[in-house]
Coordinates of C-alpha atoms and ligand atoms in Angstrom, one line a residue:
M158 CA 56.0 169.0 64.0
Q159 CA 58.4 167.4 61.9
K160 CA 58.7 163.6 61.8
L161 CA 61.9 162.0 60.7
V162 CA 62.3 159.4 58.4
Y163 CA 65.3 156.9 56.2
I164 CA 65.3 157.0 52.7
A165 CA 67.8 154.8 51.0
L166 CA 69.4 156.1 49.1
G167 CA 72.3 153.8 47.3
T168 CA 73.9 152.2 49.9
V169 CA 74.1 155.4 52.2
L170 CA 71.5 156.1 55.1
M171 CA 70.3 160.0 55.2
T172 CA 67.8 162.0 57.6
V173 CA 65.3 163.9 56.2
S174 CA 62.2 165.6 57.1
C175 CA 58.7 163.9 56.0
N176 CA 57.3 166.8 54.4
K177 CA 59.7 167.0 51.7
Q178 CA 61.1 164.9 49.0
I179 CA 64.0 163.6 47.4
T180 CA 64.3 165.0 43.9
S181 CA 67.1 162.6 42.6
T182 CA 69.9 160.4 43.3
K183 CA 73.6 160.2 42.2
E184 CA 72.4 157.4 39.6
V185 CA 70.7 159.9 37.9
D186 CA 71.1 159.8 33.7
A187 CA 73.3 162.9 32.9
K188 CA 71.1 162.8 29.4
D189 CA 69.5 166.3 28.6
S190 CA 65.6 165.4 28.0
Q191 CA 65.8 169.0 26.4
T192 CA 67.0 168.7 23.3
F193 CA 66.9 165.8 20.2
A194 CA 70.7 165.4 19.6
D195 CA 71.9 162.0 19.7
L196 CA 75.5 163.3 21.3
D197 CA 76.8 159.9 20.7
K198 CA 76.4 159.2 17.7
A199 CA 77.2 162.8 16.2
K200 CA 78.7 165.9 17.9
I201 CA 78.9 169.6 16.6
K202 CA 81.9 170.5 17.0
H203 CA 81.9 174.5 15.2
L204 CA 79.4 176.8 13.1
S205 CA 79.6 178.6 10.4
L206 CA 76.9 181.5 10.1
D207 CA 76.2 183.3 7.3
I208 CA 72.8 185.3 7.7
E209 CA 71.4 188.4 6.3
T210 CA 68.9 190.3 8.6
D211 CA 65.6 190.8 7.5
F212 CA 63.9 194.0 9.0
K213 CA 61.2 194.1 6.7
T214 CA 59.8 191.0 7.2
H215 CA 61.1 190.6 11.2
Q216 CA 63.3 187.4 9.1
I217 CA 67.5 186.5 9.9
K218 CA 67.3 184.7 6.1
G219 CA 71.0 182.0 5.1
S220 CA 72.8 178.9 6.0
A221 CA 74.7 177.0 9.4
A222 CA 77.1 175.0 8.1
Y223 CA 78.7 172.7 10.5
T224 CA 81.6 170.5 11.7
F225 CA 81.0 167.8 13.3
T226 CA 81.9 164.3 14.9
N227 CA 80.9 161.5 13.8
N228 CA 80.4 157.9 15.2
K229 CA 78.7 156.0 12.4
A230 CA 76.3 157.7 12.7
K231 CA 73.4 157.5 8.8
E232 CA 72.3 160.9 10.6
L233 CA 73.0 163.9 11.8
I234 CA 69.6 165.5 14.1
L235 CA 69.3 168.8 15.8
D236 CA 66.7 171.4 17.2
T237 CA 64.7 173.6 15.1
E238 CA 61.8 176.0 16.1
K239 CA 59.4 177.4 14.1
L240 CA 62.5 177.0 11.3
T241 CA 61.3 176.8 7.7
I242 CA 65.0 174.6 6.0
D243 CA 65.2 175.1 1.6
S244 CA 68.2 172.6 1.8
V245 CA 70.8 170.6 3.0
L246 CA 74.1 170.2 1.1
L247 CA 77.0 167.9 1.8
A248 CA 81.0 169.2 1.7
N249 CA 81.2 168.0 -1.7
G250 CA 78.4 170.6 -2.8
Q251 CA 75.6 167.7 -3.2
K252 CA 71.8 167.9 -1.1
T253 CA 71.7 165.3 0.9
P254 CA 68.2 164.5 2.6
F255 CA 66.7 165.9 5.7
H256 CA 63.2 166.1 7.4
L257 CA 61.6 167.4 9.9
G258 CA 60.1 165.2 12.9
E259 CA 56.7 165.5 15.2
K260 CA 56.6 169.5 16.9
D261 CA 57.3 168.6 20.2
A262 CA 55.5 171.8 22.3
I263 CA 58.8 172.7 24.0
K264 CA 61.7 171.4 22.6
G265 CA 60.3 172.4 19.0
Q266 CA 61.4 170.4 16.5
A267 CA 64.1 167.7 15.2
L268 CA 65.7 168.5 11.4
V269 CA 67.2 164.9 11.1
I270 CA 69.1 164.8 8.6
D271 CA 71.1 162.0 6.0
V272 CA 74.8 161.5 6.3
S273 CA 77.0 158.6 5.8
P274 CA 79.3 157.7 8.6
K275 CA 82.4 159.6 6.7
D276 CA 80.4 163.3 6.2
T277 CA 81.8 165.4 8.9
I278 CA 80.6 168.8 7.3
V279 CA 76.9 170.0 6.5
K280 CA 76.0 173.1 5.3
V281 CA 71.7 174.1 5.9
F282 CA 70.1 176.6 4.3
Y283 CA 67.2 177.9 6.5
K284 CA 65.4 181.2 7.7
T285 CA 63.6 182.3 10.8
S286 CA 59.9 182.9 11.8
P287 CA 58.4 186.5 12.5
D288 CA 57.9 185.1 15.4
A289 CA 61.0 183.0 16.9
N290 CA 61.0 182.8 20.6
A291 CA 64.4 184.6 20.5
L292 CA 64.6 187.2 18.5
Q293 CA 63.5 190.5 18.9
W294 CA 62.8 193.1 16.5
L295 CA 62.1 196.6 17.4
D296 CA 60.7 199.6 15.7
P297 CA 62.6 202.5 16.1
Q298 CA 59.9 204.1 18.5
Q299 CA 61.2 201.0 21.2
T300 CA 65.0 201.8 21.3
H301 CA 66.2 204.7 23.2
D302 CA 67.2 207.2 20.2
K303 CA 64.1 206.4 18.6
K304 CA 65.8 206.2 15.4
Q305 CA 67.0 203.0 14.0
P306 CA 65.8 199.9 14.9
F307 CA 66.9 197.2 17.0
L308 CA 67.2 192.7 16.7
L309 CA 68.6 191.2 19.4
T310 CA 68.7 187.2 20.2
Q311 CA 67.8 185.6 23.7
G312 CA 69.3 182.0 23.5
Q313 CA 69.2 180.6 27.0
A314 CA 67.9 178.5 27.2
I315 CA 66.5 176.3 24.7
L316 CA 65.7 179.1 22.4
T317 CA 69.1 179.4 20.5
R318 CA 67.2 177.0 18.5
S319 CA 64.2 178.6 17.1
W320 CA 67.1 181.9 15.5
I321 CA 69.8 178.9 14.2
P322 CA 69.2 175.0 13.7
I323 CA 72.0 173.6 16.2
Q324 CA 71.9 170.9 19.3
D325 CA 71.0 173.0 22.0
T326 CA 72.4 171.3 24.4
P327 CA 74.8 173.3 27.0
S328 CA 76.4 169.9 27.5
I329 CA 77.7 170.4 24.0
R330 CA 80.7 173.6 23.5
V331 CA 81.2 174.5 20.1
T332 CA 83.2 178.1 18.6
Y333 CA 81.8 179.6 15.2
D334 CA 82.1 182.5 12.9
A335 CA 79.6 184.4 11.4
K336 CA 79.1 187.0 8.4
V337 CA 76.1 188.3 8.6
K338 CA 74.3 191.3 6.3
T339 CA 72.6 193.9 8.3
P340 CA 71.0 197.8 6.7
K341 CA 73.5 200.5 6.2
D342 CA 73.7 202.7 9.6
L343 CA 73.4 199.2 11.9
M344 CA 76.2 197.8 13.5
A345 CA 75.9 194.1 14.8
L346 CA 77.5 192.6 17.4
M347 CA 77.9 189.0 18.9
S348 CA 79.4 187.0 21.1
A349 CA 83.2 186.7 19.7
I350 CA 85.6 189.5 18.4
N351 CA 83.6 192.8 17.4
P352 CA 84.0 195.8 15.3
K353 CA 84.1 198.6 17.5
E354 CA 82.8 200.8 14.6
K355 CA 80.2 200.4 11.7
S356 CA 81.3 199.2 8.8
T357 CA 80.8 201.2 5.4
D358 CA 78.9 198.0 3.6
G359 CA 76.9 196.5 6.5
I360 CA 79.1 193.6 6.2
Y361 CA 79.8 192.3 9.6
T362 CA 82.4 189.1 10.0
F363 CA 82.9 187.7 13.5
K364 CA 84.7 185.3 15.0
M365 CA 84.7 183.0 18.3
P366 CA 88.0 180.6 18.9
Q367 CA 86.8 179.8 22.0
A368 CA 84.3 176.9 22.9
I369 CA 80.7 177.7 24.5
A370 CA 78.0 176.0 25.1
P371 CA 75.1 177.2 22.1
Y372 CA 72.6 179.4 24.2
L373 CA 75.8 181.6 24.7
I374 CA 76.0 182.4 20.9
A375 CA 74.1 185.8 20.4
L376 CA 73.1 189.0 17.7
A377 CA 72.8 192.2 18.5
V378 CA 71.8 195.0 15.6
G379 CA 71.3 198.4 16.3
D380 CA 72.6 202.0 16.4
V381 CA 75.2 201.9 18.7
Q382 CA 78.7 202.9 19.7
Y383 CA 81.3 201.8 21.7
Q384 CA 83.4 203.2 24.3
P385 CA 86.1 201.6 26.1
I386 CA 86.5 202.0 29.6
D387 CA 90.1 200.2 29.8
N388 CA 92.5 198.5 27.2
R389 CA 89.8 195.1 27.5
T390 CA 86.6 196.4 29.0
G391 CA 84.2 198.7 27.8
V392 CA 80.3 199.6 26.8
Y393 CA 78.1 199.6 23.7
A394 CA 75.0 202.0 23.4
E395 CA 73.1 204.1 21.4
P396 CA 74.4 207.4 20.8
G397 CA 71.9 209.4 23.2
L398 CA 73.1 206.9 26.3
L399 CA 75.8 205.9 25.5
K400 CA 77.7 209.0 28.1
A401 CA 75.7 207.6 30.8
A402 CA 76.0 203.8 30.2
A403 CA 80.1 204.7 30.9
W404 CA 79.5 206.7 33.8
E405 CA 77.0 204.1 35.0
F406 CA 79.2 201.3 34.4
A407 CA 82.5 202.4 34.7
D408 CA 84.1 200.5 37.6
M409 CA 84.4 197.6 35.1
G410 CA 87.6 197.3 34.6
K411 CA 88.5 197.1 38.1
M412 CA 85.6 194.3 38.6
V413 CA 87.2 192.3 36.1
T414 CA 91.1 192.5 37.6
A415 CA 89.4 191.9 41.0
A416 CA 87.7 189.5 40.1
E417 CA 90.8 187.4 38.2
K418 CA 93.1 188.3 41.8
L419 CA 89.4 185.6 43.0
Y420 CA 89.4 182.6 40.5
G421 CA 92.0 183.4 38.2
K422 CA 93.0 184.8 34.8
Y423 CA 89.7 185.6 32.9
P424 CA 89.3 183.6 30.0
W425 CA 87.4 185.2 27.6
E426 CA 90.4 188.4 26.5
Q427 CA 87.9 191.4 26.6
F428 CA 85.4 191.9 28.5
D429 CA 82.4 194.6 27.0
V430 CA 78.6 194.9 27.5
L431 CA 75.7 196.0 25.4
V432 CA 73.1 198.4 27.2
L433 CA 69.9 197.3 25.4
P434 CA 66.6 198.8 25.3
P435 CA 64.2 198.5 27.8
S436 CA 62.5 196.1 26.8
F437 CA 64.8 193.4 27.2
P438 CA 63.7 190.9 29.2
F439 CA 66.7 190.1 31.7
G440 CA 68.8 192.7 33.4
G441 CA 71.6 190.2 32.3
M442 CA 72.3 188.0 30.0
E443 CA 76.2 186.0 30.0
N444 CA 76.7 186.4 26.5
P445 CA 80.8 186.3 26.8
R446 CA 83.1 188.6 25.4
L447 CA 79.1 190.8 25.3
T448 CA 77.4 191.3 28.1
F449 CA 73.9 191.9 27.4
A450 CA 72.0 194.2 29.9
T451 CA 68.8 196.4 30.4
P452 CA 68.9 200.1 31.0
T453 CA 67.0 199.9 33.7
A454 CA 70.6 199.2 35.9
I455 CA 71.5 202.8 35.0
V456 CA 69.8 204.5 37.1
G457 CA 72.7 207.9 37.9
D458 CA 74.4 206.7 40.8
R459 CA 75.8 203.0 40.8
S460 CA 74.6 201.3 42.6
M461 CA 73.2 198.6 41.3
T462 CA 76.5 197.5 38.8
N463 CA 76.2 194.5 40.6
L464 CA 73.8 192.9 37.8
I465 CA 77.3 194.0 35.7
A466 CA 79.2 192.0 38.4
H467 CA 76.6 189.0 38.5
E468 CA 77.7 188.5 34.0
L469 CA 81.2 189.2 34.6
A470 CA 81.7 186.2 37.5
H471 CA 79.8 183.6 34.8
S472 CA 82.7 184.0 32.6
W473 CA 83.2 181.7 35.2
S474 CA 81.0 179.6 36.4
G475 CA 78.1 179.2 33.6
N476 CA 80.5 179.6 30.8
L477 CA 83.7 178.3 31.7
V478 CA 82.3 176.2 33.8
T479 CA 78.4 175.1 32.7
N480 CA 75.9 173.8 33.5
S481 CA 75.6 170.2 31.5
T482 CA 71.6 170.4 31.6
W483 CA 69.2 172.3 32.8
D484 CA 68.3 170.5 35.3
D485 CA 71.8 171.5 36.7
F486 CA 71.3 175.3 36.2
W487 CA 71.6 175.9 40.4
V488 CA 75.3 175.0 39.4
N489 CA 75.1 178.2 36.7
E490 CA 73.6 180.8 38.5
G491 CA 74.2 179.4 42.2
F492 CA 77.7 180.4 42.0
T493 CA 77.7 183.3 40.1
V494 CA 75.0 184.7 42.6
Y495 CA 78.2 183.7 45.4
F496 CA 81.0 185.6 43.1
E497 CA 79.1 188.1 42.6
R498 CA 79.0 188.6 45.5
R499 CA 82.8 188.0 46.3
I500 CA 83.2 191.5 43.8
M501 CA 81.2 194.0 45.5
E502 CA 82.5 193.1 48.4
E503 CA 85.8 194.0 47.2
L504 CA 84.5 197.1 45.3
E505 CA 82.1 198.7 47.3
G506 CA 82.7 196.9 51.0
K507 CA 80.5 194.5 53.4
D508 CA 77.9 196.5 53.5
Y509 CA 76.9 196.6 49.9
A510 CA 77.6 193.1 49.6
D511 CA 75.4 192.3 52.8
M512 CA 72.5 194.6 51.7
I513 CA 72.2 192.6 47.8
S514 CA 72.3 189.0 50.4
V515 CA 69.4 190.4 52.2
I516 CA 67.6 191.7 49.0
G517 CA 68.3 188.4 47.7
F518 CA 67.0 186.5 50.2
Q519 CA 63.5 188.0 50.6
D520 CA 63.1 187.2 46.9
L521 CA 64.0 184.0 48.0
E522 CA 61.7 183.3 50.4
T523 CA 58.7 185.1 48.1
S524 CA 59.7 182.5 45.2
M525 CA 59.7 179.2 48.6
R526 CA 55.9 180.6 49.1
N527 CA 55.0 180.9 45.6
I528 CA 56.3 178.0 43.3
P529 CA 55.6 174.8 42.7
E530 CA 57.5 172.6 45.6
K531 CA 59.2 170.1 43.2
Y532 CA 61.4 173.5 42.2
T533 CA 62.8 173.9 45.1
S534 CA 65.5 171.6 45.1
L535 CA 68.5 173.0 44.0
K536 CA 68.9 170.2 42.1
V537 CA 65.3 169.7 39.3
D538 CA 63.8 167.3 37.7
M539 CA 62.2 169.4 33.6
K540 CA 61.9 165.7 31.9
G541 CA 59.1 166.9 29.8
A542 CA 58.8 170.6 31.1
N543 CA 60.4 173.7 29.6
P544 CA 63.6 174.8 32.3
D545 CA 61.7 178.4 31.9
D546 CA 59.2 176.7 34.4
A547 CA 61.3 175.9 36.6
F548 CA 63.0 180.1 36.6
S549 CA 63.2 181.5 40.0
D550 CA 65.8 182.5 43.0
V551 CA 66.0 179.4 44.2
P552 CA 68.6 178.5 41.9
Y553 CA 70.1 181.8 42.2
D554 CA 70.1 183.0 46.2
K555 CA 69.1 178.9 47.7
G556 CA 72.4 178.3 45.8
Y557 CA 73.9 181.2 47.3
L558 CA 73.2 179.8 50.9
F559 CA 74.8 177.2 50.0
L560 CA 78.1 178.5 48.8
K561 CA 77.8 180.6 51.6
M562 CA 77.3 178.1 54.3
L563 CA 80.5 175.8 53.2
E564 CA 82.0 179.5 53.3
D565 CA 81.8 180.0 56.8
K566 CA 82.5 176.3 57.3
Y567 CA 85.7 175.4 55.9
G568 CA 86.3 179.3 56.3
R569 CA 87.2 181.6 53.5
E570 CA 90.6 180.4 52.6
K571 CA 90.0 176.7 51.5
F572 CA 86.6 177.8 50.1
D573 CA 88.7 180.2 48.2
A574 CA 91.8 177.9 47.2
F575 CA 88.9 175.5 46.1
L576 CA 86.5 176.8 44.0
N577 CA 90.1 178.2 42.6
K578 CA 90.6 174.8 41.7
Y579 CA 87.4 173.8 40.5
F580 CA 87.5 176.6 38.0
S581 CA 90.4 175.5 36.8
S582 CA 89.9 172.2 36.8
H583 CA 86.9 172.0 34.7
A584 CA 87.6 175.5 32.7
F585 CA 85.0 174.5 29.0
Q586 CA 83.8 171.9 30.3
T587 CA 80.7 171.2 31.7
I588 CA 79.8 169.4 34.7
T589 CA 76.4 168.2 36.6
T590 CA 75.6 168.4 39.7
E591 CA 76.6 164.6 40.7
K592 CA 79.8 165.0 39.5
F593 CA 80.4 168.9 41.2
V594 CA 79.7 166.8 44.7
D595 CA 81.8 164.1 44.2
Y596 CA 84.3 166.9 43.3
L597 CA 83.2 168.5 47.0
K598 CA 83.8 165.2 48.5
E599 CA 87.8 165.2 47.6
N600 CA 89.0 168.2 47.0
L601 CA 86.6 170.6 50.4
T602 CA 84.4 167.8 52.7
N603 CA 86.4 165.1 53.4
G604 CA 84.3 162.0 51.7
D605 CA 81.6 163.9 54.0
D606 CA 78.2 164.8 52.2
S607 CA 75.6 164.1 53.8
F608 CA 74.7 168.0 54.8
V609 CA 75.4 168.2 51.1
K610 CA 72.6 165.6 49.2
E611 CA 70.2 167.5 52.3
W612 CA 71.0 171.0 50.5
I613 CA 70.8 170.1 47.3
Y614 CA 68.2 166.8 46.7
T615 CA 65.8 167.9 49.2
T616 CA 63.1 170.3 48.6
G617 CA 62.0 173.3 51.1
W618 CA 64.6 175.3 53.3
P619 CA 67.5 173.8 54.8
K620 CA 68.3 173.1 58.0
D621 CA 70.9 175.1 59.0
F622 CA 71.0 178.4 56.6
K623 CA 72.4 181.7 57.8
K624 CA 69.8 184.4 57.6
P625 CA 71.3 187.7 56.1
T626 CA 71.6 191.0 58.0
S627 CA 72.7 193.8 56.4
K628 CA 73.6 197.3 59.4
L629 CA 71.8 200.1 56.8
F630 CA 68.3 198.6 55.9
D631 CA 68.4 198.4 60.1
L632 CA 68.4 201.9 59.2
A633 CA 66.8 202.0 56.7
E634 CA 63.4 200.0 58.4
A635 CA 64.0 202.6 61.2
Q636 CA 63.8 205.4 58.8
L637 CA 60.2 204.6 57.8
K638 CA 58.6 203.8 61.7
Q639 CA 59.6 206.9 62.0
D640 CA 57.9 208.6 59.2
I641 CA 54.7 206.3 59.4
T642 CA 54.6 207.4 63.7
N643 CA 55.0 211.3 62.2
G644 CA 52.5 210.5 59.6
R645 CA 49.6 209.7 61.4
N646 CA 50.7 212.3 64.3
K647 CA 49.8 214.6 61.5
V648 CA 53.3 216.5 61.3
A649 CA 54.1 218.6 58.6
P650 CA 56.2 215.6 55.6
K651 CA 59.5 217.9 55.6
K652 CA 60.8 217.1 51.2
V653 CA 63.8 214.9 51.4
E654 CA 66.7 214.4 49.2
I655 CA 65.7 210.3 47.5
S656 CA 69.7 210.8 47.5
T657 CA 70.4 210.5 50.6
K658 CA 70.5 206.5 50.3
S659 CA 70.9 204.8 47.9
T660 CA 68.9 202.9 45.3
N661 CA 68.7 199.8 47.9
E662 CA 68.0 201.0 50.9
W663 CA 65.2 202.9 49.3
V664 CA 63.8 199.2 48.2
H665 CA 64.5 198.2 51.5
F666 CA 62.5 200.4 52.3
I667 CA 59.2 200.1 51.1
R668 CA 59.7 196.5 50.9
Q669 CA 59.2 197.2 54.8
I670 CA 55.8 198.7 53.7
D671 CA 53.5 196.0 55.3
P672 CA 49.6 195.8 53.7
S673 CA 47.9 194.5 56.5
K674 CA 49.1 196.6 58.9
N675 CA 49.9 199.9 57.0
T676 CA 47.1 202.3 55.3
K677 CA 46.3 204.3 51.7
E678 CA 46.5 207.3 53.9
D679 CA 50.2 206.5 54.9
L680 CA 51.2 205.9 51.5
A681 CA 50.1 209.0 50.8
Y682 CA 52.4 210.4 53.7
L683 CA 55.2 208.7 52.1
D684 CA 55.2 210.2 48.5
S685 CA 54.3 213.4 49.8
I686 CA 57.8 213.4 51.7
Y687 CA 59.6 210.9 48.5
D688 CA 57.6 211.1 45.4
F689 CA 57.9 208.1 44.5
T690 CA 55.4 208.1 42.2
N691 CA 57.6 210.4 40.6
S692 CA 60.4 208.7 40.3
K693 CA 63.3 207.8 37.7
N694 CA 64.4 204.7 38.7
P695 CA 63.5 201.0 37.7
E696 CA 64.1 199.7 40.8
I697 CA 62.1 201.6 43.5
E698 CA 59.6 202.3 40.3
C699 CA 59.1 198.8 40.8
A700 CA 59.2 198.2 44.6
W701 CA 56.0 201.3 44.5
F702 CA 54.2 200.8 42.3
E703 CA 53.8 197.3 43.8
K704 CA 53.2 198.5 47.0
A705 CA 50.7 201.0 46.3
F706 CA 49.0 197.8 43.3
L707 CA 48.0 195.6 46.8
M708 CA 47.4 198.3 48.9
Q709 CA 44.7 200.1 45.5
Y710 CA 46.8 202.9 46.0
D711 CA 45.5 204.2 41.9
K712 CA 47.8 207.3 42.1
V713 CA 50.6 205.3 40.8
N714 CA 48.5 203.7 38.1
A715 CA 49.2 206.2 36.1
N716 CA 52.4 206.0 35.8
A717 CA 52.7 202.5 36.8
K718 CA 51.2 202.1 33.0
D719 CA 53.1 203.9 32.0
F720 CA 56.7 201.9 33.3
M721 CA 54.8 199.0 32.7
V722 CA 54.5 199.4 28.6
N723 CA 58.2 200.7 28.5
V724 CA 59.9 197.8 30.2
G725 CA 60.0 194.0 29.6
R726 CA 62.1 193.5 32.1
R727 CA 60.7 189.9 33.5
K728 CA 61.7 190.8 36.6
F729 CA 59.4 193.7 36.7
L730 CA 56.6 192.8 35.1
E731 CA 56.7 189.8 37.5
P732 CA 56.0 191.3 41.3
L733 CA 53.1 194.2 39.5
Y734 CA 50.9 191.9 36.9
L735 CA 50.9 189.7 40.5
A736 CA 49.8 191.9 42.5
L737 CA 46.7 193.7 40.4
K738 CA 45.8 189.4 39.9
E739 CA 46.3 189.3 44.3
T740 CA 43.8 192.4 44.5
N741 CA 41.1 190.8 42.6
Q742 CA 42.2 194.1 39.6
L743 CA 42.6 192.1 36.4
D744 CA 40.8 194.1 34.2
L745 CA 43.5 196.9 34.9
A746 CA 46.3 194.1 34.3
K747 CA 44.7 193.6 31.4
D748 CA 44.1 196.9 30.3
I749 CA 47.6 197.6 30.7
Y750 CA 49.0 194.5 29.5
K751 CA 47.4 194.8 26.0
S752 CA 49.3 198.4 25.1
A753 CA 52.0 196.2 27.3
R754 CA 52.9 193.2 25.1
P755 CA 54.0 194.4 22.0
N756 CA 56.4 195.4 23.9
Y757 CA 58.1 192.3 25.8
H758 CA 59.9 189.3 24.9
F759 CA 58.4 186.3 24.2
V760 CA 59.7 185.1 27.8
A761 CA 58.2 188.0 29.6
R762 CA 54.6 187.6 26.7
Q763 CA 55.3 183.4 28.1
T764 CA 55.0 184.3 31.6
I765 CA 52.7 187.5 31.6
D766 CA 50.3 184.9 29.8
T767 CA 50.3 182.4 31.7
M768 CA 50.0 184.7 35.1
I769 CA 46.9 186.1 33.7
N770 CA 45.6 184.4 31.7
Y771 CA 45.6 186.7 28.6
K772 CA 44.4 185.2 25.3
P773 CA 46.1 187.1 22.5
Ligands
BES841 N1 71.3 184.3 32.5 C1 70.5 184.9 33.9 C2 69.3 185.7 33.0 C3 69.1 184.0 32.0 C4 68.3 182.8 33.0 C5 68.2 183.7 31.3 C6 67.5 182.0 32.6 C7 68.0 182.7 30.8 C8 67.4 181.6 30.8 C9 72.0 186.3 34.3 O1 72.3 185.9 34.1 C10 71.3 186.3 35.4 O2 71.1 186.0 35.8 N2 70.9 187.7 35.6 C11 69.9 188.6 36.7 C12 70.9 189.6 36.7 C13 70.9 188.9 38.3 C14 70.7 188.5 38.9 C15 72.1 190.7 38.4 C16 68.8 189.2 35.7 O3 68.4 189.0 34.6 O4 67.4 190.0 36.4
ZN842 ZN1 73.4 184.7 35.8

């Protein structure tokens, strides 16, 4: 039985069960603990990059000039990580002294530049390290077409500082322009107004007139081409993948229209997607104007396009209204997941939206079981920690359940009007959890915030969430039961077309296999009907290989290894390495990892290094 205790929160008394804790209160300081910058003194407003990408040495070299507001500052402090700083100039072209501070394992190093209170412009000449955390330099072999190298950046959460010296906190916004020199035959693209064709001299200029948080500054360089979908959406991909990519994401235009109908005009003019090589560590990254996406979403039946809806939704939640610090990350992702599912409901109907809600709920259950309890509240405290340590499905799907609860409680119409106004009144601003709660009290809940605090600040499961259900998944479960019974009754398997169900239905089917009840023989029987081991659908592969690892059905091992060497998407890698670890197959895990690790981005390496205790 849970005992109830009373905890004083300012002047408010609230009830919480005693196995939970309040992780934060309203009085919390909104200062971002992950930056060295002193924003009260100096704040960057505009960034001007002039850089060159050196594919031989794996370095970016050049300069970054800043315009900043100066409040009697004697120093301008920027965040850096593994950067070499060559010199710093003032507006008059004179050199000014600078120094790098002590190294911090998480934050990197402060770059402290001497300025006088009248200075508002400085220019830093620098180069990146070949193992810069944000950068992934890929050999031709690691790309789809295997002809040209590829470079991509990943800024979120605090990696931008490893390729640009910057005040690397989501609590500021900057506009930017850039001149980027690349090898000829490659196209450069940024989270800015982009070219549609390659330049003849390898020089590209960019403008980003809308102010964005520094984690959203992005660059990719590769052999890509553009295919428009409509007058404001389109796809960039390597030539050999472009047709398939444009077909898979053909509904992008409709998605933008559906999103606008829900929460207001699309704020960034253009919405393009860049399909990256398979080692990209995420499913998608919402870089403004140019979402970065994994090729593993191209499954041939348009069934994983919620990923595009998700990144599109960030155009409002995250890019337009931005979490103030990484402690408030749920404000970016929770709203985005809610919004993503609303877009998908418009496009594909409720059955589709229900499926992805159940998948998300299952992921949340796994996270709640496995992560440290302190990271199971929506608002977290990341002081002294790496924002990536708190990364889990909690901000995504507990955030979703919270917003869904509000929708159910106040009705869809009222809730939509609330969200509409929330986005427009906070456009191009940052928001803390506390500010959001105040806004909610004033605009939706009539001053009531008792349940709000339990949802946001308390760890573990909230009392009043509604577990999502799906009709289509019920059918998939019934199918699994029948197949297992047939297998055990030695009914000869019939060859079945996998296309009879969509990707999510198969993922659910496989997820329902229970290692404590089902046997290796059951897996072999299912494999003989559906041939999961040879599936070319990454979602199915991941779900199937995980079960196979857990149940030591080693027929999959060769294919699973290929998959894990080729694909660097962390969401797929984590459960697979974990399954091997939990079943005492660490030797196999390490053998695969040895071949795979060079293909992974820093963020995936960091996760797997820690998980399987790998010392490079
Ligand atoms: N912004 C995230 C990716 C991210 C989060 C990168 C935190 C670095 C730090 C992106 O919008 C995201 O959530 N991607 C998901 C997509 C999925 C929910 C459809 C992913 O990569 O799996
Ligand atoms: Zn997201």
